[in-house]
């Protein structure tokens, strides 16, 4: 294999990881909320969009580090308020009701941001430490010649993987995660044991919103920041959740990077790239109707 071809394949692979990193950050919150609460949250794309807008404003006034710290916290609080004020009333309602309400909420957020900031794309400047390129040929021995990649996109991949690992540790190795996982199986039993599972579920919804905030901060400079970006990211992210298996965090991560790589390696063939995500969805659902790593969950119960 020639050095040029090797370099090309490697760069396509890294680009696929970067695309998958954005999808993973958005889909994680989406599937976390569905897996624990059984809620189909079509407002999740709007939360990502809100995070991106907040990041632009806070970064411009207080610096990018303030945005990294502040936006996830603000989104966590927004998530708690939404859960307490609206979402919790729809846990036991049909999924069609949940979709209508959350979709309506997404439209409200979208139109409000359009009214405040206008319909045009907002410039989102990168911090000085995120600008520039990484000389990949100095780190990867099999690359030949001069091979570079934008530093911010490598940071995005790192942030996505770190978020995935942190969420896994939280749910698998902490008392909070143990209670939440038990609540997914039998919430009534936990209530009989005197555990306030509703409080934990509210925190889970807040965590989903917080992850959307992280996606907004680090993904906003890549996806652009405009009033349509929430809806634009919602559809592929929802497909990621379906392909991975509704409610499956490992499945969402696997599907995110699968779709990212598929989109990257078909980038030179626009006609194929337009349909590749849907082709993968059809094939996966034909072979595994519950998705790649889906299990019997709340929807089926």
mmCIF file of C-alpha atoms in Angstrom:
data_model
loop_
_atom_site.group_PDB
_atom_site.id
_atom_site.type_symbol
_atom_site.label_atom_id
_atom_site.label_comp_id
_atom_site.label_asym_id
_atom_site.label_seq_id
_atom_site.Cartn_x
_atom_site.Cartn_y
_atom_site.Cartn_z
ATOM 1 C CA UNK A 1 0.000 0.000 0.000
ATOM 2 C CA UNK A 2 1.481 3.364 -1.014
ATOM 3 C CA UNK A 3 2.274 6.000 1.567
ATOM 4 C CA UNK A 4 -0.236 8.430 0.058
ATOM 5 C CA UNK A 5 -3.052 5.903 0.285
ATOM 6 C CA UNK A 6 -2.086 5.026 3.854
ATOM 7 C CA UNK A 7 -2.127 8.693 4.841
ATOM 8 C CA UNK A 8 -5.511 9.187 3.164
ATOM 9 C CA UNK A 9 -7.094 6.203 4.918
ATOM 10 C CA UNK A 10 -5.675 7.315 8.261
ATOM 11 C CA UNK A 11 -7.057 10.840 7.904
ATOM 12 C CA UNK A 12 -10.459 9.485 6.883
ATOM 13 C CA UNK A 13 -10.370 7.252 9.954
ATOM 14 C CA UNK A 14 -9.569 10.156 12.293
ATOM 15 C CA UNK A 15 -12.278 12.278 10.659
ATOM 16 C CA UNK A 16 -14.726 9.435 11.228
ATOM 17 C CA UNK A 17 -13.747 9.334 14.911
ATOM 18 C CA UNK A 18 -14.272 13.090 15.144
ATOM 19 C CA UNK A 19 -17.741 12.868 13.567
ATOM 20 C CA UNK A 20 -18.551 9.959 15.837
ATOM 21 C CA UNK A 21 -17.348 11.936 18.855
ATOM 22 C CA UNK A 22 -19.988 14.625 18.273
ATOM 23 C CA UNK A 23 -22.740 12.069 17.705
ATOM 24 C CA UNK A 24 -21.634 10.162 20.816
ATOM 25 C CA UNK A 25 -21.799 13.256 23.033
ATOM 26 C CA UNK A 26 -25.326 14.074 21.864
ATOM 27 C CA UNK A 27 -26.592 10.491 21.716
ATOM 28 C CA UNK A 28 -25.248 9.657 25.201
ATOM 29 C CA UNK A 29 -27.696 12.011 26.881
ATOM 30 C CA UNK A 30 -30.501 10.901 24.610
ATOM 31 C CA UNK A 31 -30.059 7.204 25.309
ATOM 32 C CA UNK A 32 -29.269 7.771 29.006
ATOM 33 C CA UNK A 33 -32.640 9.460 29.503
ATOM 34 C CA UNK A 34 -34.482 6.812 27.520
ATOM 35 C CA UNK A 35 -32.690 3.917 29.198
ATOM 36 C CA UNK A 36 -33.378 5.146 32.718
ATOM 37 C CA UNK A 37 -36.629 7.066 32.404
ATOM 38 C CA UNK A 38 -38.220 5.516 29.312
ATOM 39 C CA UNK A 39 -38.633 9.013 27.903
ATOM 40 C CA UNK A 40 -38.234 9.786 24.196
ATOM 41 C CA UNK A 41 -36.714 13.239 24.433
ATOM 42 C CA UNK A 42 -36.891 15.083 21.119
ATOM 43 C CA UNK A 43 -35.790 18.268 22.887
ATOM 44 C CA UNK A 44 -32.277 16.892 23.353
ATOM 45 C CA UNK A 45 -31.020 18.500 20.136
ATOM 46 C CA UNK A 46 -32.352 21.824 21.420
ATOM 47 C CA UNK A 47 -30.370 21.360 24.646
ATOM 48 C CA UNK A 48 -27.223 20.826 22.563
ATOM 49 C CA UNK A 49 -28.057 23.994 20.618
ATOM 50 C CA UNK A 50 -28.679 25.924 23.842
ATOM 51 C CA UNK A 51 -25.306 24.724 25.136
ATOM 52 C CA UNK A 52 -23.573 25.956 21.977
ATOM 53 C CA UNK A 53 -25.209 29.404 22.192
ATOM 54 C CA UNK A 54 -24.380 29.730 25.888
ATOM 55 C CA UNK A 55 -20.796 28.720 25.139
ATOM 56 C CA UNK A 56 -20.485 31.466 22.514
ATOM 57 C CA UNK A 57 -21.834 34.119 24.902
ATOM 58 C CA UNK A 58 -19.886 33.026 28.002
ATOM 59 C CA UNK A 59 -16.640 32.479 26.072
ATOM 60 C CA UNK A 60 -16.908 35.979 24.573
ATOM 61 C CA UNK A 61 -17.470 37.645 27.964
ATOM 62 C CA UNK A 62 -15.513 35.512 30.419
ATOM 63 C CA UNK A 63 -13.212 33.274 28.387
ATOM 64 C CA UNK A 64 -13.398 29.728 27.089
ATOM 65 C CA UNK A 65 -12.491 28.055 30.380
ATOM 66 C CA UNK A 66 -15.503 29.751 31.979
ATOM 67 C CA UNK A 67 -17.664 28.303 29.200
ATOM 68 C CA UNK A 68 -16.241 24.806 29.741
ATOM 69 C CA UNK A 69 -17.060 25.000 33.456
ATOM 70 C CA UNK A 70 -20.243 27.075 33.341
ATOM 71 C CA UNK A 71 -22.231 25.698 30.411
ATOM 72 C CA UNK A 72 -22.518 22.072 31.644
ATOM 73 C CA UNK A 73 -23.547 23.350 35.102
ATOM 74 C CA UNK A 74 -26.180 25.677 33.616
ATOM 75 C CA UNK A 75 -27.520 22.901 31.382
ATOM 76 C CA UNK A 76 -27.659 20.551 34.387
ATOM 77 C CA UNK A 77 -29.817 23.107 36.233
ATOM 78 C CA UNK A 78 -31.960 23.654 33.124
ATOM 79 C CA UNK A 79 -32.435 19.891 32.918
ATOM 80 C CA UNK A 80 -33.543 19.699 36.565
ATOM 81 C CA UNK A 81 -36.022 22.546 36.040
ATOM 82 C CA UNK A 82 -37.433 20.928 32.897
ATOM 83 C CA UNK A 83 -37.753 17.572 34.596
ATOM 84 C CA UNK A 84 -39.501 18.980 37.665
ATOM 85 C CA UNK A 85 -41.675 21.444 35.769
ATOM 86 C CA UNK A 86 -42.712 19.461 32.716
ATOM 87 C CA UNK A 87 -41.033 16.174 31.835
ATOM 88 C CA UNK A 88 -41.957 14.139 34.953
ATOM 89 C CA UNK A 89 -45.650 14.496 34.135
ATOM 90 C CA UNK A 90 -45.111 12.492 30.944
ATOM 91 C CA UNK A 91 -43.177 9.470 32.240
ATOM 92 C CA UNK A 92 -46.289 7.312 32.274
ATOM 93 C CA UNK A 93 -47.814 8.791 29.150
ATOM 94 C CA UNK A 94 -47.589 7.151 25.676
ATOM 95 C CA UNK A 95 -44.404 7.774 23.725
ATOM 96 C CA UNK A 96 -46.384 9.711 21.136
ATOM 97 C CA UNK A 97 -47.287 12.248 23.857
ATOM 98 C CA UNK A 98 -43.647 12.447 24.944
ATOM 99 C CA UNK A 99 -42.502 13.056 21.369
ATOM 100 C CA UNK A 100 -45.111 15.774 20.787
ATOM 101 C CA UNK A 101 -44.304 17.609 24.017
ATOM 102 C CA UNK A 102 -40.514 17.433 23.713
ATOM 103 C CA UNK A 103 -40.627 18.296 20.015
ATOM 104 C CA UNK A 104 -42.780 21.313 20.854
ATOM 105 C CA UNK A 105 -40.283 22.273 23.555
ATOM 106 C CA UNK A 106 -37.477 22.053 20.995
ATOM 107 C CA UNK A 107 -39.354 24.380 18.647
ATOM 108 C CA UNK A 108 -39.874 26.886 21.487
ATOM 109 C CA UNK A 109 -36.150 26.882 22.318
ATOM 110 C CA UNK A 110 -35.202 27.162 18.647
ATOM 111 C CA UNK A 111 -37.524 30.097 17.945
ATOM 112 C CA UNK A 112 -36.518 31.867 21.168
ATOM 113 C CA UNK A 113 -32.831 31.678 20.240
ATOM 114 C CA UNK A 114 -33.634 32.828 16.712
ATOM 115 C CA UNK A 115 -35.543 35.812 18.164
ATOM 116 C CA UNK A 116 -32.645 36.751 20.460
ATOM 117 C CA UNK A 117 -29.636 36.072 18.220
ATOM 118 C CA UNK A 118 -31.114 36.134 14.715
ATOM 119 C CA UNK A 119 -31.167 33.404 12.079
ATOM 120 C CA UNK A 120 -27.538 33.690 11.005
ATOM 121 C CA UNK A 121 -24.626 31.591 12.144
ATOM 122 C CA UNK A 122 -22.795 32.943 15.206
ATOM 123 C CA UNK A 123 -18.994 33.020 14.971
ATOM 124 C CA UNK A 124 -17.467 30.737 17.613
ATOM 125 C CA UNK A 125 -13.798 31.499 18.138
ATOM 126 C CA UNK A 126 -11.554 28.746 19.405
ATOM 127 C CA UNK A 127 -9.347 29.377 22.440
ATOM 128 C CA UNK A 128 -5.662 29.959 21.706
ATOM 129 C CA UNK A 129 -4.756 26.532 23.089
ATOM 130 C CA UNK A 130 -7.177 24.859 20.648
ATOM 131 C CA UNK A 131 -6.005 26.618 17.496
ATOM 132 C CA UNK A 132 -3.517 25.068 15.130
ATOM 133 C CA UNK A 133 -2.614 21.652 13.851
ATOM 134 C CA UNK A 134 -1.090 18.486 15.187
ATOM 135 C CA UNK A 135 1.688 16.930 13.138
ATOM 136 C CA UNK A 136 0.343 13.405 13.011
ATOM 137 C CA UNK A 137 3.391 12.043 11.194
ATOM 138 C CA UNK A 138 5.451 12.755 14.330
ATOM 139 C CA UNK A 139 3.155 10.564 16.447
ATOM 140 C CA UNK A 140 2.067 7.789 14.075
ATOM 141 C CA UNK A 141 5.066 5.781 12.782
ATOM 142 C CA UNK A 142 3.473 4.336 9.616
ATOM 143 C CA UNK A 143 2.551 7.746 8.154
ATOM 144 C CA UNK A 144 4.794 9.149 5.456
ATOM 145 C CA UNK A 145 5.534 12.760 4.595
ATOM 146 C CA UNK A 146 3.750 15.703 6.207
ATOM 147 C CA UNK A 147 0.368 14.701 7.711
ATOM 148 C CA UNK A 148 -1.512 17.156 9.933
ATOM 149 C CA UNK A 149 -4.925 17.383 11.562
ATOM 150 C CA UNK A 150 -6.750 20.283 13.347
ATOM 151 C CA UNK A 151 -5.912 20.294 17.052
ATOM 152 C CA UNK A 152 -9.458 21.145 18.160
ATOM 153 C CA UNK A 153 -10.906 18.077 16.479
ATOM 154 C CA UNK A 154 -8.424 15.839 18.289
ATOM 155 C CA UNK A 155 -9.419 17.551 21.549
ATOM 156 C CA UNK A 156 -13.073 16.864 20.699
ATOM 157 C CA UNK A 157 -12.350 13.141 20.322
ATOM 158 C CA UNK A 158 -10.538 13.144 23.679
ATOM 159 C CA UNK A 159 -13.386 14.971 25.435
ATOM 160 C CA UNK A 160 -15.944 12.557 24.012
ATOM 161 C CA UNK A 161 -14.005 9.495 25.158
ATOM 162 C CA UNK A 162 -13.428 11.001 28.597
ATOM 163 C CA UNK A 163 -17.150 11.776 28.963
ATOM 164 C CA UNK A 164 -18.077 8.237 27.947
ATOM 165 C CA UNK A 165 -15.623 6.790 30.478
ATOM 166 C CA UNK A 166 -16.826 9.090 33.280
ATOM 167 C CA UNK A 167 -20.468 8.210 32.663
ATOM 168 C CA UNK A 168 -19.636 4.501 32.595
ATOM 169 C CA UNK A 169 -17.798 4.753 35.925
ATOM 170 C CA UNK A 170 -20.666 6.761 37.455
ATOM 171 C CA UNK A 171 -23.294 4.214 36.473
ATOM 172 C CA UNK A 172 -21.297 1.038 37.085
ATOM 173 C CA UNK A 173 -19.105 1.747 40.118
ATOM 174 C CA UNK A 174 -20.971 4.214 42.348
ATOM 175 C CA UNK A 175 -23.894 3.880 44.758
ATOM 176 C CA UNK A 176 -25.801 6.454 42.705
ATOM 177 C CA UNK A 177 -25.364 4.341 39.567
ATOM 178 C CA UNK A 178 -26.401 1.188 41.411
ATOM 179 C CA UNK A 179 -29.648 2.824 42.591
ATOM 180 C CA UNK A 180 -30.395 4.219 39.137
ATOM 181 C CA UNK A 181 -29.832 0.843 37.491
ATOM 182 C CA UNK A 182 -32.037 -0.819 40.097
ATOM 183 C CA UNK A 183 -34.660 1.872 39.492
ATOM 184 C CA UNK A 184 -34.627 1.052 35.805
ATOM 185 C CA UNK A 185 -35.627 -2.507 36.679
ATOM 186 C CA UNK A 186 -38.168 -1.868 39.422
ATOM 187 C CA UNK A 187 -38.749 1.696 40.588
ATOM 188 C CA UNK A 188 -41.664 0.711 42.821
ATOM 189 C CA UNK A 189 -39.498 -1.692 44.811
ATOM 190 C CA UNK A 190 -37.012 1.104 45.561
ATOM 191 C CA UNK A 191 -39.843 3.375 46.688
ATOM 192 C CA UNK A 192 -41.002 0.647 49.104
ATOM 193 C CA UNK A 193 -37.436 0.540 50.450
ATOM 194 C CA UNK A 194 -37.614 4.256 51.198
ATOM 195 C CA UNK A 195 -35.306 5.385 48.395
ATOM 196 C CA UNK A 196 -36.285 8.612 46.654
ATOM 197 C CA UNK A 197 -35.881 7.258 43.134
ATOM 198 C CA UNK A 198 -37.691 10.242 41.616
ATOM 199 C CA UNK A 199 -34.878 12.485 42.876
ATOM 200 C CA UNK A 200 -32.292 10.206 41.224
ATOM 201 C CA UNK A 201 -34.269 10.200 37.987
ATOM 202 C CA UNK A 202 -34.364 14.012 38.011
ATOM 203 C CA UNK A 203 -30.578 14.020 38.419
ATOM 204 C CA UNK A 204 -30.282 11.592 35.511
ATOM 205 C CA UNK A 205 -32.272 13.967 33.289
ATOM 206 C CA UNK A 206 -30.013 16.792 34.464
ATOM 207 C CA UNK A 207 -26.950 14.682 33.605
ATOM 208 C CA UNK A 208 -28.324 14.100 30.108
ATOM 209 C CA UNK A 209 -28.741 17.855 29.684
ATOM 210 C CA UNK A 210 -25.267 18.446 31.101
ATOM 211 C CA UNK A 211 -23.712 16.110 28.516
ATOM 212 C CA UNK A 212 -25.606 18.042 25.826
ATOM 213 C CA UNK A 213 -23.948 21.167 27.254
ATOM 214 C CA UNK A 214 -20.506 19.558 26.953
ATOM 215 C CA UNK A 215 -21.366 18.675 23.355
ATOM 216 C CA UNK A 216 -22.392 22.294 22.730
ATOM 217 C CA UNK A 217 -19.132 23.709 24.098
ATOM 218 C CA UNK A 218 -16.777 21.375 22.245
ATOM 219 C CA UNK A 219 -18.926 20.508 19.227
ATOM 220 C CA UNK A 220 -20.264 24.009 18.524
ATOM 221 C CA UNK A 221 -17.075 25.261 16.844
ATOM 222 C CA UNK A 222 -17.213 22.247 14.506
ATOM 223 C CA UNK A 223 -20.935 22.076 13.716
ATOM 224 C CA UNK A 224 -21.513 25.864 13.621
ATOM 225 C CA UNK A 225 -23.958 27.696 15.875
ATOM 226 C CA UNK A 226 -27.296 28.608 14.305
ATOM 227 C CA UNK A 227 -30.981 28.033 15.150
ATOM 228 C CA UNK A 228 -31.216 24.967 12.914
ATOM 229 C CA UNK A 229 -28.303 23.035 14.370
ATOM 230 C CA UNK A 230 -30.369 21.384 17.109
ATOM 231 C CA UNK A 231 -32.765 19.775 14.651
ATOM 232 C CA UNK A 232 -29.946 18.992 12.223
ATOM 233 C CA UNK A 233 -28.088 17.022 14.892
ATOM 234 C CA UNK A 234 -31.176 15.425 16.439
ATOM 235 C CA UNK A 235 -32.003 13.150 13.489
ATOM 236 C CA UNK A 236 -28.588 11.451 13.122
ATOM 237 C CA UNK A 237 -28.227 11.283 16.909
ATOM 238 C CA UNK A 238 -31.616 9.609 17.242
ATOM 239 C CA UNK A 239 -30.588 7.155 14.516
ATOM 240 C CA UNK A 240 -27.436 6.467 16.527
ATOM 241 C CA UNK A 241 -29.571 5.591 19.544
ATOM 242 C CA UNK A 242 -31.837 3.329 17.476
ATOM 243 C CA UNK A 243 -28.939 1.560 15.742
ATOM 244 C CA UNK A 244 -27.044 1.137 19.013
ATOM 245 C CA UNK A 245 -30.124 -0.123 20.834
ATOM 246 C CA UNK A 246 -32.584 2.120 22.664
ATOM 247 C CA UNK A 247 -31.228 2.822 26.121
ATOM 248 C CA UNK A 248 -27.854 1.137 25.581
ATOM 249 C CA UNK A 249 -24.905 3.423 26.366
ATOM 250 C CA UNK A 250 -22.258 1.074 24.868
ATOM 251 C CA UNK A 251 -24.502 0.637 21.839
ATOM 252 C CA UNK A 252 -24.822 4.406 21.377
ATOM 253 C CA UNK A 253 -21.043 4.836 21.519
ATOM 254 C CA UNK A 254 -20.461 1.961 19.089
ATOM 255 C CA UNK A 255 -23.112 3.241 16.662
ATOM 256 C CA UNK A 256 -21.772 6.801 16.882
ATOM 257 C CA UNK A 257 -18.325 5.833 15.720
ATOM 258 C CA UNK A 258 -19.740 3.371 13.177
ATOM 259 C CA UNK A 259 -21.803 6.124 11.551
ATOM 260 C CA UNK A 260 -18.971 8.627 11.829
ATOM 261 C CA UNK A 261 -16.609 6.288 9.996
ATOM 262 C CA UNK A 262 -19.255 5.449 7.382
ATOM 263 C CA UNK A 263 -19.854 9.153 6.687
ATOM 264 C CA UNK A 264 -16.141 9.880 6.542
ATOM 265 C CA UNK A 265 -15.233 7.053 4.148
ATOM 266 C CA UNK A 266 -18.122 7.956 1.799
ATOM 267 C CA UNK A 267 -17.377 11.703 1.828
ATOM 268 C CA UNK A 268 -16.017 11.558 -1.718
ATOM 269 C CA UNK A 269 -19.295 10.059 -2.957
ATOM 270 C CA UNK A 270 -21.988 12.537 -1.928
ATOM 271 C CA UNK A 271 -24.873 10.440 -3.257
ATOM 272 C CA UNK A 272 -23.818 7.479 -1.118
ATOM 273 C CA UNK A 273 -23.057 9.658 1.894
ATOM 274 C CA UNK A 274 -26.601 11.031 1.830
ATOM 275 C CA UNK A 275 -28.084 7.572 2.352
ATOM 276 C CA UNK A 276 -25.383 5.555 4.110
ATOM 277 C CA UNK A 277 -26.730 6.281 7.604
ATOM 278 C CA UNK A 278 -30.184 5.063 6.674
ATOM 279 C CA UNK A 279 -28.808 1.998 4.880
ATOM 280 C CA UNK A 280 -26.895 1.035 8.029
ATOM 281 C CA UNK A 281 -30.021 1.597 10.128
ATOM 282 C CA UNK A 282 -32.102 -0.665 7.874
ATOM 283 C CA UNK A 283 -29.481 -3.434 7.789
ATOM 284 C CA UNK A 284 -28.894 -3.371 11.545
ATOM 285 C CA UNK A 285 -32.598 -3.361 12.405
ATOM 286 C CA UNK A 286 -33.285 -6.202 9.964
ATOM 287 C CA UNK A 287 -30.574 -8.345 11.569
ATOM 288 C CA UNK A 288 -31.001 -7.129 15.160
ATOM 289 C CA UNK A 289 -34.427 -5.503 15.709
ATOM 290 C CA UNK A 290 -33.346 -4.148 19.127
ATOM 291 C CA UNK A 291 -30.212 -2.561 17.692
ATOM 292 C CA UNK A 292 -26.564 -3.562 18.054
ATOM 293 C CA UNK A 293 -26.609 -3.825 21.854
ATOM 294 C CA UNK A 294 -30.262 -3.257 22.704
ATOM 295 C CA UNK A 295 -31.900 -5.236 25.480
ATOM 296 C CA UNK A 296 -35.422 -5.651 26.700
ATOM 297 C CA UNK A 297 -36.226 -2.299 28.224
ATOM 298 C CA UNK A 298 -38.809 0.058 29.513
ATOM 299 C CA UNK A 299 -40.535 0.481 26.172
ATOM 300 C CA UNK A 300 -41.281 -3.228 25.936
ATOM 301 C CA UNK A 301 -42.433 -3.442 29.547
#
